[in-house]
mmCIF file of C-alpha atoms in Angstrom:
data_model
loop_
_atom_site.group_PDB
_atom_site.id
_atom_site.type_symbol
_atom_site.label_atom_id
_atom_site.label_comp_id
_atom_site.label_asym_id
_atom_site.label_seq_id
_atom_site.Cartn_x
_atom_site.Cartn_y
_atom_site.Cartn_z
ATOM 1 C CA MET P 898 -88.380 12.012 -72.956
ATOM 2 C CA VAL P 899 -88.931 15.205 -70.977
ATOM 3 C CA SER P 900 -86.686 14.064 -68.121
ATOM 4 C CA THR P 901 -83.982 13.022 -70.580
ATOM 5 C CA SER P 902 -84.071 16.387 -72.335
ATOM 6 C CA ARG P 903 -83.976 18.164 -69.004
ATOM 7 C CA GLY P 904 -80.966 16.080 -67.938
ATOM 8 C CA LEU P 905 -79.164 16.910 -71.171
ATOM 9 C CA SER P 906 -79.963 20.601 -70.752
ATOM 10 C CA ILE P 907 -78.568 20.632 -67.220
ATOM 11 C CA GLY P 908 -75.439 18.847 -68.438
ATOM 12 C CA VAL P 909 -74.939 21.346 -71.267
ATOM 13 C CA ILE P 910 -75.459 24.300 -68.931
ATOM 14 C CA TYR P 911 -72.972 22.876 -66.409
ATOM 15 C CA SER P 912 -70.387 22.316 -69.155
ATOM 16 C CA LEU P 913 -70.829 25.871 -70.405
ATOM 17 C CA LEU P 914 -70.474 27.294 -66.909
ATOM 18 C CA LEU P 915 -67.309 25.240 -66.358
ATOM 19 C CA LEU P 916 -65.916 26.441 -69.693
ATOM 20 C CA ILE P 917 -66.681 30.079 -68.843
ATOM 21 C CA ALA P 918 -65.101 29.666 -65.402
ATOM 22 C CA SER P 919 -61.991 28.130 -66.949
ATOM 23 C CA GLU P 920 -61.662 31.024 -69.405
ATOM 24 C CA GLU P 921 -62.012 33.581 -66.611
ATOM 25 C CA CYS P 922 -59.496 31.786 -64.419
ATOM 26 C CA SER P 923 -56.261 33.291 -65.711
ATOM 27 C CA TRP P 924 -54.440 31.891 -62.667
ATOM 28 C CA ILE P 925 -54.852 28.360 -63.993
ATOM 29 C CA GLN P 926 -54.246 29.411 -67.594
ATOM 30 C CA LYS P 927 -50.826 30.722 -66.538
ATOM 31 C CA MET P 928 -49.826 27.187 -65.567
ATOM 32 C CA ALA P 929 -47.866 26.127 -68.637
ATOM 33 C CA LYS P 930 -47.424 22.647 -67.219
ATOM 34 C CA ARG P 931 -50.187 20.600 -65.585
ATOM 35 C CA ASP P 932 -49.090 16.977 -65.735
ATOM 36 C CA ILE P 933 -50.522 13.935 -63.958
ATOM 37 C CA LYS P 934 -48.821 10.579 -64.391
ATOM 38 C CA MET P 935 -50.008 7.346 -62.816
ATOM 39 C CA GLY P 936 -48.774 3.775 -62.829
ATOM 40 C CA ILE P 937 -49.157 0.527 -60.873
ATOM 41 C CA SER P 938 -46.186 -1.643 -59.941
ATOM 42 C CA GLY P 939 -45.798 -5.017 -58.258
ATOM 43 C CA ASP P 940 -47.206 -8.510 -58.741
ATOM 44 C CA GLY P 941 -49.908 -10.689 -57.277
ATOM 45 C CA LEU P 942 -52.632 -9.366 -55.001
ATOM 46 C CA HIS P 943 -50.507 -6.609 -53.459
ATOM 47 C CA ARG P 944 -49.505 -3.675 -55.668
ATOM 48 C CA THR P 945 -48.396 -0.048 -55.408
ATOM 49 C CA LEU P 946 -50.186 2.797 -57.147
ATOM 50 C CA VAL P 947 -47.823 5.686 -57.920
ATOM 51 C CA VAL P 948 -48.977 9.184 -58.886
ATOM 52 C CA TYR P 949 -46.732 12.042 -60.059
ATOM 53 C CA THR P 950 -47.932 15.635 -60.402
ATOM 54 C CA GLN P 951 -46.046 18.571 -61.903
ATOM 55 C CA LEU P 952 -47.427 22.120 -61.959
ATOM 56 C CA GLU P 953 -45.452 25.047 -63.368
ATOM 57 C CA SER P 954 -46.736 28.614 -63.448
ATOM 58 C CA ASN P 955 -45.692 32.169 -64.268
ATOM 59 C CA GLU P 956 -47.181 33.158 -60.920
ATOM 60 C CA ARG P 957 -45.693 32.051 -57.622
ATOM 61 C CA PHE P 958 -47.673 29.534 -55.604
ATOM 62 C CA VAL P 959 -47.770 31.566 -52.385
ATOM 63 C CA GLU P 960 -48.932 28.817 -50.038
ATOM 64 C CA CYS P 961 -50.526 25.744 -51.569
ATOM 65 C CA ARG P 962 -51.242 22.067 -51.018
ATOM 66 C CA LEU P 963 -52.708 19.417 -53.322
ATOM 67 C CA LEU P 964 -55.671 17.101 -52.952
ATOM 68 C CA TYR P 965 -56.134 13.945 -55.027
ATOM 69 C CA SER P 966 -59.670 12.645 -55.446
ATOM 70 C CA LEU P 967 -59.296 8.977 -56.382
ATOM 71 C CA LEU P 968 -61.993 6.415 -57.147
ATOM 72 C CA LEU P 969 -60.967 2.884 -56.174
ATOM 73 C CA PRO P 970 -62.947 0.213 -58.080
ATOM 74 C CA LYS P 971 -64.725 -2.497 -56.116
ATOM 75 C CA GLY P 972 -61.950 -4.971 -56.933
ATOM 76 C CA ILE P 973 -59.319 -2.912 -55.078
ATOM 77 C CA TYR P 974 -59.010 -1.830 -51.449
ATOM 78 C CA VAL P 975 -56.561 -0.174 -49.073
ATOM 79 C CA ASP P 976 -55.874 -1.139 -45.480
ATOM 80 C CA SER P 977 -57.627 1.622 -43.547
ATOM 81 C CA ASP P 978 -55.648 0.872 -40.371
ATOM 82 C CA SER P 979 -52.133 1.065 -41.813
ATOM 83 C CA VAL P 980 -52.256 2.958 -45.104
ATOM 84 C CA ASN P 981 -51.236 6.341 -43.678
ATOM 85 C CA SER P 982 -48.033 4.907 -42.236
ATOM 86 C CA SER P 983 -46.998 4.281 -45.858
ATOM 87 C CA LEU P 984 -47.677 7.885 -46.880
ATOM 88 C CA PRO P 985 -45.015 10.007 -45.122
ATOM 89 C CA LEU P 986 -45.890 13.273 -46.909
ATOM 90 C CA HIS P 987 -49.592 12.618 -47.512
ATOM 91 C CA SER P 988 -52.643 11.410 -45.654
ATOM 92 C CA LEU P 989 -55.588 9.395 -46.943
ATOM 93 C CA HIS P 990 -59.119 10.325 -45.919
ATOM 94 C CA SER P 991 -62.308 8.400 -46.570
ATOM 95 C CA ARG P 992 -65.726 8.185 -44.996
ATOM 96 C CA HIS P 993 -65.655 4.475 -45.827
ATOM 97 C CA TYR P 994 -63.850 1.807 -43.780
ATOM 98 C CA PHE P 995 -62.503 -0.913 -46.052
ATOM 99 C CA ASP P 996 -63.443 -4.506 -45.223
ATOM 100 C CA VAL P 997 -60.229 -6.334 -46.130
ATOM 101 C CA GLU P 998 -61.964 -9.732 -46.109
ATOM 102 C CA ALA P 999 -64.838 -8.884 -48.442
ATOM 103 C CA PRO P 1000 -64.676 -10.448 -51.940
ATOM 104 C CA GLU P 1001 -65.057 -8.367 -55.064
ATOM 105 C CA LYS P 1002 -68.712 -9.352 -55.604
ATOM 106 C CA ASP P 1003 -69.713 -7.989 -52.185
ATOM 107 C CA SER P 1004 -67.822 -4.700 -52.530
ATOM 108 C CA LYS P 1005 -68.447 -1.359 -54.221
ATOM 109 C CA PRO P 1006 -66.306 1.476 -55.645
ATOM 110 C CA VAL P 1007 -65.038 3.891 -52.993
ATOM 111 C CA GLN P 1008 -63.945 7.507 -53.331
ATOM 112 C CA VAL P 1009 -60.876 8.451 -51.295
ATOM 113 C CA SER P 1010 -59.055 11.751 -50.814
ATOM 114 C CA ILE P 1011 -55.283 11.936 -50.516
ATOM 115 C CA VAL P 1012 -53.975 15.295 -49.335
ATOM 116 C CA SER P 1013 -50.395 16.527 -49.334
ATOM 117 C CA THR P 1014 -49.149 17.452 -45.874
ATOM 118 C CA LYS P 1015 -46.282 19.412 -47.447
ATOM 119 C CA ILE P 1016 -47.052 23.078 -48.126
ATOM 120 C CA THR P 1017 -45.460 24.686 -51.203
ATOM 121 C CA ARG P 1018 -44.528 28.288 -50.405
ATOM 122 C CA LYS P 1019 -43.527 31.014 -52.873
ATOM 123 C CA GLN P 1020 -42.483 28.633 -55.634
ATOM 124 C CA PHE P 1021 -43.129 28.623 -59.368
ATOM 125 C CA ILE P 1022 -43.199 24.814 -59.463
ATOM 126 C CA ILE P 1023 -45.146 22.225 -57.489
ATOM 127 C CA SER P 1024 -43.687 18.746 -57.889
ATOM 128 C CA ASP P 1025 -45.437 16.056 -55.898
ATOM 129 C CA HIS P 1026 -45.806 12.293 -55.856
ATOM 130 C CA PHE P 1027 -47.044 9.502 -53.599
ATOM 131 C CA SER P 1028 -46.978 5.704 -53.523
ATOM 132 C CA LEU P 1029 -50.189 4.108 -52.299
ATOM 133 C CA PRO P 1030 -50.228 0.420 -51.278
ATOM 134 C CA ILE P 1031 -53.303 -1.205 -52.831
ATOM 135 C CA HIS P 1032 -54.649 -4.739 -52.602
ATOM 136 C CA ILE P 1033 -56.698 -6.798 -55.057
ATOM 137 C CA ARG P 1034 -59.859 -8.413 -53.704
ATOM 138 C CA TYR P 1035 -60.600 -12.092 -54.186
ATOM 139 C CA HIS P 1036 -62.586 -12.699 -57.361
ATOM 140 C CA SER P 1037 -64.696 -15.557 -58.661
ATOM 141 C CA PRO P 1038 -62.479 -18.483 -59.751
ATOM 142 C CA ASP P 1039 -64.325 -18.506 -63.094
ATOM 143 C CA THR P 1040 -63.127 -15.057 -64.106
ATOM 144 C CA VAL P 1041 -59.946 -13.053 -64.621
ATOM 145 C CA ALA P 1042 -59.597 -10.206 -62.140
ATOM 146 C CA SER P 1043 -59.061 -6.960 -64.024
ATOM 147 C CA PRO P 1044 -59.997 -3.867 -61.983
ATOM 148 C CA THR P 1045 -59.267 -0.543 -63.694
ATOM 149 C CA VAL P 1046 -58.023 2.585 -61.929
ATOM 150 C CA SER P 1047 -58.389 6.020 -63.512
ATOM 151 C CA PRO P 1048 -56.000 8.890 -62.686
ATOM 152 C CA PRO P 1049 -57.190 11.012 -59.766
ATOM 153 C CA ARG P 1050 -58.759 14.426 -60.070
ATOM 154 C CA ILE P 1051 -56.371 17.111 -58.807
ATOM 155 C CA LEU P 1052 -57.491 20.011 -56.619
ATOM 156 C CA ILE P 1053 -55.395 22.739 -55.027
ATOM 157 C CA ASP P 1054 -55.855 24.769 -51.845
ATOM 158 C CA CYS P 1055 -54.137 28.186 -51.816
ATOM 159 C CA PRO P 1056 -55.612 30.533 -49.160
ATOM 160 C CA ALA P 1057 -53.452 33.555 -50.033
ATOM 161 C CA ASP P 1058 -53.751 33.102 -53.796
ATOM 162 C CA TYR P 1059 -57.507 32.642 -53.497
ATOM 163 C CA SER P 1060 -58.065 36.272 -52.559
ATOM 164 C CA ILE P 1061 -55.122 37.806 -54.460
ATOM 165 C CA HIS P 1062 -56.031 36.206 -57.796
ATOM 166 C CA SER P 1063 -59.823 35.995 -57.318
ATOM 167 C CA LEU P 1064 -59.853 32.205 -57.532
ATOM 168 C CA ASP P 1065 -63.589 32.198 -56.894
ATOM 169 C CA LYS P 1066 -63.834 32.662 -60.689
ATOM 170 C CA CYS P 1067 -62.093 29.312 -61.207
ATOM 171 C CA PRO P 1068 -63.776 25.890 -61.237
ATOM 172 C CA THR P 1069 -64.051 24.938 -57.561
ATOM 173 C CA ALA P 1070 -65.258 22.051 -55.440
ATOM 174 C CA SER P 1071 -65.774 21.113 -51.826
ATOM 175 C CA SER P 1072 -64.482 17.988 -50.114
ATOM 176 C CA LYS P 1073 -66.480 16.144 -47.473
ATOM 177 C CA SER P 1074 -63.306 14.459 -46.237
ATOM 178 C CA VAL P 1075 -60.774 17.309 -46.175
ATOM 179 C CA GLN P 1076 -61.647 20.921 -45.404
ATOM 180 C CA SER P 1077 -59.914 23.540 -47.538
ATOM 181 C CA ARG P 1078 -58.196 26.490 -45.866
ATOM 182 C CA ALA P 1079 -59.382 28.777 -48.653
ATOM 183 C CA ALA P 1080 -63.083 29.208 -49.410
ATOM 184 C CA LYS P 1081 -62.989 26.139 -51.684
ATOM 185 C CA TRP P 1082 -60.648 23.750 -53.448
ATOM 186 C CA VAL P 1083 -59.724 24.836 -56.970
ATOM 187 C CA ILE P 1084 -59.981 22.154 -59.668
ATOM 188 C CA ILE P 1085 -56.873 21.749 -61.824
ATOM 189 C CA ASP P 1086 -57.654 20.762 -65.406
ATOM 190 C CA PRO P 1087 -54.573 18.777 -66.548
ATOM 191 C CA LEU P 1088 -52.884 19.412 -69.880
ATOM 192 C CA SER P 1089 -51.256 15.962 -69.824
ATOM 193 C CA ILE P 1090 -52.705 12.936 -68.038
ATOM 194 C CA SER P 1091 -52.032 9.196 -68.020
ATOM 195 C CA ALA P 1092 -54.535 6.676 -69.343
ATOM 196 C CA PRO P 1093 -56.468 4.449 -66.898
ATOM 197 C CA VAL P 1094 -54.514 1.401 -65.723
ATOM 198 C CA THR P 1095 -55.975 -2.115 -65.641
ATOM 199 C CA VAL P 1096 -54.588 -4.695 -63.216
ATOM 200 C CA SER P 1097 -54.884 -8.301 -64.416
ATOM 201 C CA ILE P 1098 -54.800 -11.179 -61.945
ATOM 202 C CA PRO P 1099 -55.260 -14.687 -63.416
ATOM 203 C CA THR P 1100 -57.497 -16.866 -61.245
ATOM 204 C CA GLY P 1101 -58.310 -20.568 -61.177
ATOM 205 C CA ASN P 1102 -60.600 -22.237 -63.706
ATOM 206 C CA ARG P 1103 -63.397 -24.170 -62.005
ATOM 207 C CA SER P 1104 -63.889 -26.393 -65.065
ATOM 208 C CA LEU P 1105 -60.510 -28.013 -64.312
ATOM 209 C CA LEU P 1106 -61.617 -29.072 -60.811
ATOM 210 C CA PRO P 1107 -62.580 -32.690 -61.770
ATOM 211 C CA THR P 1108 -59.219 -33.202 -63.483
ATOM 212 C CA VAL P 1109 -57.325 -31.839 -60.481
ATOM 213 C CA VAL P 1110 -59.299 -34.077 -58.094
ATOM 214 C CA ILE P 1111 -58.715 -37.209 -60.198
ATOM 215 C CA VAL P 1112 -54.989 -36.537 -60.586
ATOM 216 C CA THR P 1113 -54.582 -35.770 -56.880
ATOM 217 C CA PHE P 1114 -56.531 -38.911 -55.866
ATOM 218 C CA SER P 1115 -54.460 -41.069 -58.252
ATOM 219 C CA VAL P 1116 -51.186 -39.722 -56.865
ATOM 220 C CA VAL P 1117 -52.301 -40.392 -53.290
ATOM 221 C CA VAL P 1118 -53.423 -43.967 -54.078
ATOM 222 C CA LEU P 1119 -50.235 -44.810 -55.976
ATOM 223 C CA SER P 1120 -48.130 -43.360 -53.163
ATOM 224 C CA LEU P 1121 -49.951 -45.508 -50.591
ATOM 225 C CA ILE P 1122 -49.509 -48.664 -52.739
ATOM 226 C CA PHE P 1123 -45.785 -47.927 -53.158
ATOM 227 C CA LEU P 1124 -45.424 -47.271 -49.441
ATOM 228 C CA ALA P 1125 -47.265 -50.489 -48.557
ATOM 229 C CA LYS P 1126 -45.056 -52.595 -50.855
ATOM 230 C CA THR P 1127 -41.943 -50.994 -49.457
ATOM 231 C CA LEU P 1128 -42.879 -51.653 -45.840
ATOM 232 C CA PHE P 1129 -44.383 -55.137 -46.264
#
């Protein structure tokens, strides 16, 4: 009971600190538009995850780049060797190397960072998007594969703005995968964000195996009998 109360107290304190930081961070409050849209296209085991971000502010973004912190569920993976060739204006970073042969039951969720290689300079609007090739892992034939992907957390790195606008008062975070050029990455709290997306992949039903075997065996036997009568 004591540990639970302590955990709740820490959570409440952290939430209050984040709320206070958000109120003091006028730089973020001046962003009238903070939109994150996400969708998944394609069929079968190979899909494309698309993310769109739109930031509009009354203050110019002097020199900024975006970082997307994305959690991939254990039922989804990316090809570590080739994924960056599909991201012309972004690069994916992860401390985890994806085993493309591992089934869903032997995998675990993995956090990846996708950083924009394009720097926005002296603009009031940041408009960014990327298309990430994702792959569905093999699941048990007794179940329906339905991994769910939540929209990424958005962080921004603005070295010049960090000192000019005192961004140390804003909610910040560090990234183990991508070093910020400013003191820290600033967390962008979206005003509009897409709902999590679930990918459904129908798989085989093991209970139908006897029926499939019997039908296949019958077809083979009948074909052999027909062939034998035809030849002899």
